[in-house]
């Protein structure tokens, strides 16, 4: 099975390596010379031109896009509409708005090209070894490539979500929940940090992650980050908002469903652009820990 990854950034490169480990015939496409050099280092053919990338296939094409949501994804998919043949499959794994995925699926269907929207979670380590995948699109198309998702996902870590848009809808809500969880962890550690008790935050995170109700991967990341910097000295409490929580709140408003925790966590990220506090340093450290997101340093 020939699979090409468009976008060899942190997620795309690790996904390509995951697929290569499972004996898939992999190629990549990116305009970054650094990404191309890394791909070559791992024995993955890579191209800077989309037409050359598409022409490198010798059989049915499966093209997996891991580009940032927005104009770059839109323009690339528009070009693929022209370059691909009927029967080819596009998997869109970026954090696109589910409404865009519904629209794009219709456009590809008119050309008899299959389109699956694939919400991808698990951060860099998940992409490399054990991804969590939520897939929307035509069920028959999903069935034809189900083993692909099964191979690269953690056990029980992939789901056929339903028709086009459903995969990205689930990932959108997932990220909204993630915002709320990280904000709660950040606020809790700010209370601990400023309590006057001189707690060792690494040890606090460790004990909370062993048997407590709030144990989990985010707490593991907190422990790891505090082990590197006990008080997150070089972090600045400025946390970017990448769009999914905003879309989650907008969808909730359309459905008249209250989501106050998610909404407030989104507003706190907006507020972080103006002021610096410890809870947002924790959120920034957590995002860096699981996704390799850039941090703003003092």
Short mmCIF file of C-alpha atoms in Angstrom, two decimals:
data_model
loop_
_atom_site.label_atom_id
_atom_site.label_comp_id
_atom_site.label_asym_id
_atom_site.label_seq_id
_atom_site.Cartn_x
_atom_site.Cartn_y
_atom_site.Cartn_z
CA UNK A 1 0.00 0.00 0.00
CA UNK A 2 1.51 3.33 -1.10
CA UNK A 3 0.91 6.20 1.32
CA UNK A 4 2.17 9.76 1.09
CA UNK A 5 2.29 12.29 3.90
CA UNK A 6 1.92 15.96 3.01
CA UNK A 7 3.43 18.05 5.77
CA UNK A 8 6.46 16.59 7.51
CA UNK A 9 6.30 18.67 10.65
CA UNK A 10 6.29 17.32 14.21
CA UNK A 11 3.13 15.26 13.69
CA UNK A 12 3.54 14.41 10.02
CA UNK A 13 7.11 13.15 10.29
CA UNK A 14 6.33 10.96 13.29
CA UNK A 15 3.25 9.59 11.55
CA UNK A 16 5.39 8.76 8.51
CA UNK A 17 7.88 6.91 10.72
CA UNK A 18 5.03 5.04 12.43
CA UNK A 19 3.72 3.91 9.03
CA UNK A 20 7.21 2.96 7.86
CA UNK A 21 7.66 0.82 10.97
CA UNK A 22 4.54 -1.07 9.88
CA UNK A 23 6.04 -1.80 6.46
CA UNK A 24 3.98 0.67 4.44
CA UNK A 25 5.50 2.17 1.29
CA UNK A 26 5.90 5.78 2.45
CA UNK A 27 6.81 9.03 0.75
CA UNK A 28 6.56 12.63 1.94
CA UNK A 29 6.10 16.16 0.70
CA UNK A 30 7.21 19.39 2.38
CA UNK A 31 8.81 22.68 1.36
CA UNK A 32 11.17 22.69 4.36
CA UNK A 33 14.73 21.63 3.55
CA UNK A 34 15.15 20.55 7.18
CA UNK A 35 12.12 18.24 6.91
CA UNK A 36 13.38 16.81 3.63
CA UNK A 37 16.79 16.11 5.15
CA UNK A 38 15.21 14.32 8.11
CA UNK A 39 13.02 12.25 5.78
CA UNK A 40 16.07 11.26 3.75
CA UNK A 41 17.89 10.31 6.96
CA UNK A 42 15.09 7.82 7.67
CA UNK A 43 14.97 6.46 4.13
CA UNK A 44 11.70 8.18 3.21
CA UNK A 45 11.57 9.68 -0.32
CA UNK A 46 10.39 13.28 -0.07
CA UNK A 47 9.44 15.97 -2.56
CA UNK A 48 8.96 19.74 -2.55
CA UNK A 49 6.58 19.73 -5.52
CA UNK A 50 3.06 18.38 -5.17
CA UNK A 51 2.87 17.17 -8.81
CA UNK A 52 6.17 15.27 -8.41
CA UNK A 53 4.94 13.83 -5.14
CA UNK A 54 1.74 12.55 -6.80
CA UNK A 55 3.61 11.22 -9.85
CA UNK A 56 5.91 9.17 -7.60
CA UNK A 57 3.12 6.66 -6.91
CA UNK A 58 3.01 3.52 -9.03
CA UNK A 59 -0.48 2.41 -8.02
CA UNK A 60 -3.60 3.65 -6.22
CA UNK A 61 -2.75 6.72 -4.17
CA UNK A 62 -3.48 7.26 -0.49
CA UNK A 63 -2.58 10.84 0.41
CA UNK A 64 -2.54 11.78 4.09
CA UNK A 65 -2.46 15.54 4.74
CA UNK A 66 -0.98 16.70 8.05
CA UNK A 67 -0.93 20.41 7.36
CA UNK A 68 -2.12 23.19 9.68
CA UNK A 69 -5.81 23.95 9.33
CA UNK A 70 -6.72 26.96 7.25
CA UNK A 71 -5.55 28.37 3.95
CA UNK A 72 -2.58 26.02 3.52
CA UNK A 73 -4.79 22.93 3.85
CA UNK A 74 -7.47 24.47 1.64
CA UNK A 75 -5.11 25.38 -1.20
CA UNK A 76 -3.37 21.99 -1.06
CA UNK A 77 -6.65 20.07 -1.20
CA UNK A 78 -7.81 22.21 -4.10
CA UNK A 79 -4.65 21.26 -5.97
CA UNK A 80 -5.16 17.58 -5.12
CA UNK A 81 -8.63 17.77 -6.66
CA UNK A 82 -6.90 18.40 -9.98
CA UNK A 83 -3.96 16.02 -9.59
CA UNK A 84 -5.62 12.88 -8.21
CA UNK A 85 -7.47 10.17 -10.12
CA UNK A 86 -10.85 8.56 -9.43
CA UNK A 87 -10.44 5.88 -6.78
CA UNK A 88 -7.62 7.64 -4.95
CA UNK A 89 -8.08 8.37 -1.24
CA UNK A 90 -7.37 11.55 0.70
CA UNK A 91 -7.06 11.40 4.50
CA UNK A 92 -7.13 14.86 6.07
CA UNK A 93 -5.51 14.60 9.49
CA UNK A 94 -5.13 18.25 10.47
CA UNK A 95 -7.36 20.06 12.93
CA UNK A 96 -9.78 21.36 10.32
CA UNK A 97 -13.22 22.69 11.06
CA UNK A 98 -15.72 19.87 10.60
CA UNK A 99 -17.90 22.08 8.38
CA UNK A 100 -14.97 22.49 5.99
CA UNK A 101 -14.57 18.69 5.97
CA UNK A 102 -18.21 18.20 4.99
CA UNK A 103 -17.81 20.69 2.14
CA UNK A 104 -14.54 19.17 0.95
CA UNK A 105 -15.89 15.62 1.00
CA UNK A 106 -18.66 16.68 -1.40
CA UNK A 107 -16.14 18.30 -3.76
CA UNK A 108 -13.96 15.17 -3.83
CA UNK A 109 -16.95 12.88 -4.28
CA UNK A 110 -17.87 14.78 -7.45
CA UNK A 111 -14.48 13.66 -8.82
CA UNK A 112 -14.94 10.08 -7.50
CA UNK A 113 -12.05 10.65 -5.09
CA UNK A 114 -12.55 9.39 -1.56
CA UNK A 115 -12.11 11.78 1.37
CA UNK A 116 -11.78 10.83 5.04
CA UNK A 117 -11.50 13.39 7.81
CA UNK A 118 -9.27 12.01 10.54
CA UNK A 119 -9.04 13.68 13.93
CA UNK A 120 -5.60 12.80 15.29
CA UNK A 121 -4.72 12.89 18.98
CA UNK A 122 -1.93 11.64 21.22
CA UNK A 123 0.61 14.33 20.51
CA UNK A 124 4.03 13.67 19.00
CA UNK A 125 4.53 10.39 20.86
CA UNK A 126 1.13 9.15 19.69
CA UNK A 127 1.88 9.95 16.08
CA UNK A 128 5.17 8.09 16.40
CA UNK A 129 3.92 4.95 18.14
CA UNK A 130 0.31 4.81 19.37
CA UNK A 131 -2.05 7.29 17.76
CA UNK A 132 -5.66 7.99 18.70
CA UNK A 133 -7.75 8.44 15.57
CA UNK A 134 -11.35 9.53 14.92
CA UNK A 135 -12.34 8.98 11.29
CA UNK A 136 -15.30 10.33 9.36
CA UNK A 137 -16.38 9.63 5.79
CA UNK A 138 -17.83 6.93 3.59
CA UNK A 139 -17.98 3.63 5.54
CA UNK A 140 -16.91 1.50 2.57
CA UNK A 141 -13.82 3.67 2.06
CA UNK A 142 -13.00 3.43 5.76
CA UNK A 143 -13.40 -0.36 5.64
CA UNK A 144 -10.98 -0.56 2.72
CA UNK A 145 -8.19 1.07 4.75
CA UNK A 146 -9.22 0.14 8.29
CA UNK A 147 -6.10 -1.98 8.82
CA UNK A 148 -4.01 1.11 8.15
CA UNK A 149 -5.61 2.91 11.10
CA UNK A 150 -5.50 -0.20 13.26
CA UNK A 151 -1.77 -0.67 12.65
CA UNK A 152 -0.69 2.81 13.75
CA UNK A 153 -3.18 3.38 16.59
CA UNK A 154 -2.90 2.36 20.22
CA UNK A 155 -5.07 -0.66 21.08
CA UNK A 156 -8.76 0.39 20.87
CA UNK A 157 -7.49 3.79 19.77
CA UNK A 158 -9.30 4.30 16.48
CA UNK A 159 -12.97 4.85 15.74
CA UNK A 160 -15.08 5.07 12.63
CA UNK A 161 -17.10 8.07 13.78
CA UNK A 162 -19.68 8.29 10.99
CA UNK A 163 -20.29 10.44 7.90
CA UNK A 164 -18.00 13.17 6.62
CA UNK A 165 -17.17 15.78 9.24
CA UNK A 166 -17.78 13.50 12.21
CA UNK A 167 -14.10 12.71 12.72
CA UNK A 168 -13.07 16.34 12.90
CA UNK A 169 -16.15 17.15 15.00
CA UNK A 170 -15.04 14.62 17.62
CA UNK A 171 -11.48 15.97 17.57
CA UNK A 172 -12.85 19.50 17.99
CA UNK A 173 -14.82 18.54 21.10
CA UNK A 174 -11.86 16.49 22.35
CA UNK A 175 -9.65 19.58 22.16
CA UNK A 176 -12.27 21.67 23.93
CA UNK A 177 -12.25 19.15 26.80
CA UNK A 178 -8.45 19.23 26.74
CA UNK A 179 -8.50 23.01 27.18
CA UNK A 180 -10.68 22.69 30.27
CA UNK A 181 -8.60 19.90 31.82
CA UNK A 182 -5.31 21.73 31.36
CA UNK A 183 -6.76 24.96 32.74
CA UNK A 184 -7.99 23.16 35.87
CA UNK A 185 -4.57 21.56 36.38
CA UNK A 186 -2.87 24.92 35.89
CA UNK A 187 -5.13 26.68 38.39
CA UNK A 188 -4.66 23.91 40.94
CA UNK A 189 -0.88 24.11 40.73
CA UNK A 190 -1.02 27.89 41.08
CA UNK A 191 -2.80 27.40 44.42
CA UNK A 192 -0.17 24.88 45.46
CA UNK A 193 2.70 27.10 44.31
CA UNK A 194 1.46 30.17 46.16
CA UNK A 195 0.18 28.43 49.31
CA UNK A 196 3.22 29.19 51.44
CA UNK A 197 3.85 25.48 52.13
CA UNK A 198 6.96 25.19 49.90
CA UNK A 199 5.68 22.08 48.13
CA UNK A 200 7.87 20.14 45.70
CA UNK A 201 5.65 20.38 42.61
CA UNK A 202 7.28 17.40 40.92
CA UNK A 203 6.44 15.21 43.93
CA UNK A 204 2.93 16.62 44.12
CA UNK A 205 2.32 15.72 40.47
CA UNK A 206 3.80 12.27 41.08
CA UNK A 207 1.58 11.41 44.03
CA UNK A 208 -1.51 12.75 42.28
CA UNK A 209 -0.70 10.49 39.35
CA UNK A 210 -0.61 7.33 41.47
CA UNK A 211 -4.09 6.19 42.42
CA UNK A 212 -5.79 9.58 42.63
CA UNK A 213 -8.94 10.56 40.76
CA UNK A 214 -7.04 13.09 38.67
CA UNK A 215 -4.25 10.76 37.54
CA UNK A 216 -3.49 10.62 33.83
CA UNK A 217 -1.14 11.57 31.02
CA UNK A 218 -1.41 15.31 31.63
CA UNK A 219 -0.33 14.76 35.24
CA UNK A 220 2.59 12.65 34.00
CA UNK A 221 3.60 15.56 31.77
CA UNK A 222 3.29 17.96 34.71
CA UNK A 223 5.63 15.76 36.75
CA UNK A 224 8.12 15.60 33.89
CA UNK A 225 8.05 19.36 33.30
CA UNK A 226 8.46 20.18 37.00
CA UNK A 227 11.43 17.78 37.14
CA UNK A 228 13.13 19.96 34.52
CA UNK A 229 12.10 23.30 36.02
CA UNK A 230 10.72 23.13 39.60
CA UNK A 231 8.96 26.49 39.25
CA UNK A 232 8.81 26.78 35.44
CA UNK A 233 11.32 29.59 35.68
CA UNK A 234 11.86 30.11 31.95
CA UNK A 235 8.21 29.78 30.95
CA UNK A 236 6.00 32.75 30.31
CA UNK A 237 2.30 32.28 30.95
CA UNK A 238 1.28 33.01 27.37
CA UNK A 239 -0.72 30.18 25.80
CA UNK A 240 -1.81 30.10 22.15
CA UNK A 241 -5.32 29.16 21.09
CA UNK A 242 -5.28 27.08 17.93
CA UNK A 243 -8.99 27.30 17.10
CA UNK A 244 -10.65 24.05 18.15
CA UNK A 245 -11.99 25.31 21.50
CA UNK A 246 -13.46 28.36 19.76
CA UNK A 247 -15.23 26.08 17.28
CA UNK A 248 -16.41 23.90 20.17
CA UNK A 249 -17.96 26.90 21.90
CA UNK A 250 -19.53 28.05 18.61
CA UNK A 251 -21.03 24.59 18.03
CA UNK A 252 -22.36 24.56 21.59
CA UNK A 253 -24.00 27.93 21.02
CA UNK A 254 -25.61 26.64 17.82
CA UNK A 255 -26.99 23.64 19.76
CA UNK A 256 -27.93 25.72 22.84
CA UNK A 257 -25.71 23.55 25.05
CA UNK A 258 -23.87 25.21 27.96
CA UNK A 259 -20.11 24.58 28.02
CA UNK A 260 -18.90 27.07 30.65
CA UNK A 261 -15.66 25.27 31.55
CA UNK A 262 -14.50 25.02 27.95
CA UNK A 263 -15.57 28.60 27.25
CA UNK A 264 -13.73 29.98 30.27
CA UNK A 265 -10.58 28.01 29.45
CA UNK A 266 -10.66 29.55 25.98
CA UNK A 267 -11.10 33.03 27.44
CA UNK A 268 -8.18 32.40 29.80
CA UNK A 269 -5.97 31.65 26.82
CA UNK A 270 -7.09 34.90 25.25
CA UNK A 271 -6.35 36.65 28.55
CA UNK A 272 -2.89 35.06 28.65
CA UNK A 273 -1.90 37.26 25.74
CA UNK A 274 -2.09 40.21 28.13
CA UNK A 275 -0.89 38.95 31.51
CA UNK A 276 1.43 36.35 33.00
CA UNK A 277 0.44 33.96 35.79
CA UNK A 278 1.59 30.59 37.08
CA UNK A 279 -1.51 28.60 36.08
CA UNK A 280 -0.93 29.55 32.46
CA UNK A 281 2.75 28.67 32.78
CA UNK A 282 1.59 25.16 33.74
CA UNK A 283 -0.76 24.99 30.74
CA UNK A 284 2.07 26.17 28.47
CA UNK A 285 4.37 23.50 29.91
CA UNK A 286 1.74 20.78 29.43
CA UNK A 287 1.20 21.73 25.78
CA UNK A 288 4.94 21.68 25.20
CA UNK A 289 5.19 18.28 26.88
CA UNK A 290 2.61 16.42 24.80
CA UNK A 291 2.63 18.28 21.52
CA UNK A 292 5.99 19.99 21.28
CA UNK A 293 4.17 23.33 21.02
CA UNK A 294 6.47 26.33 21.11
CA UNK A 295 6.79 28.13 24.42
CA UNK A 296 7.22 31.81 25.06
CA UNK A 297 10.29 32.18 27.24
CA UNK A 298 11.28 35.08 29.41
#
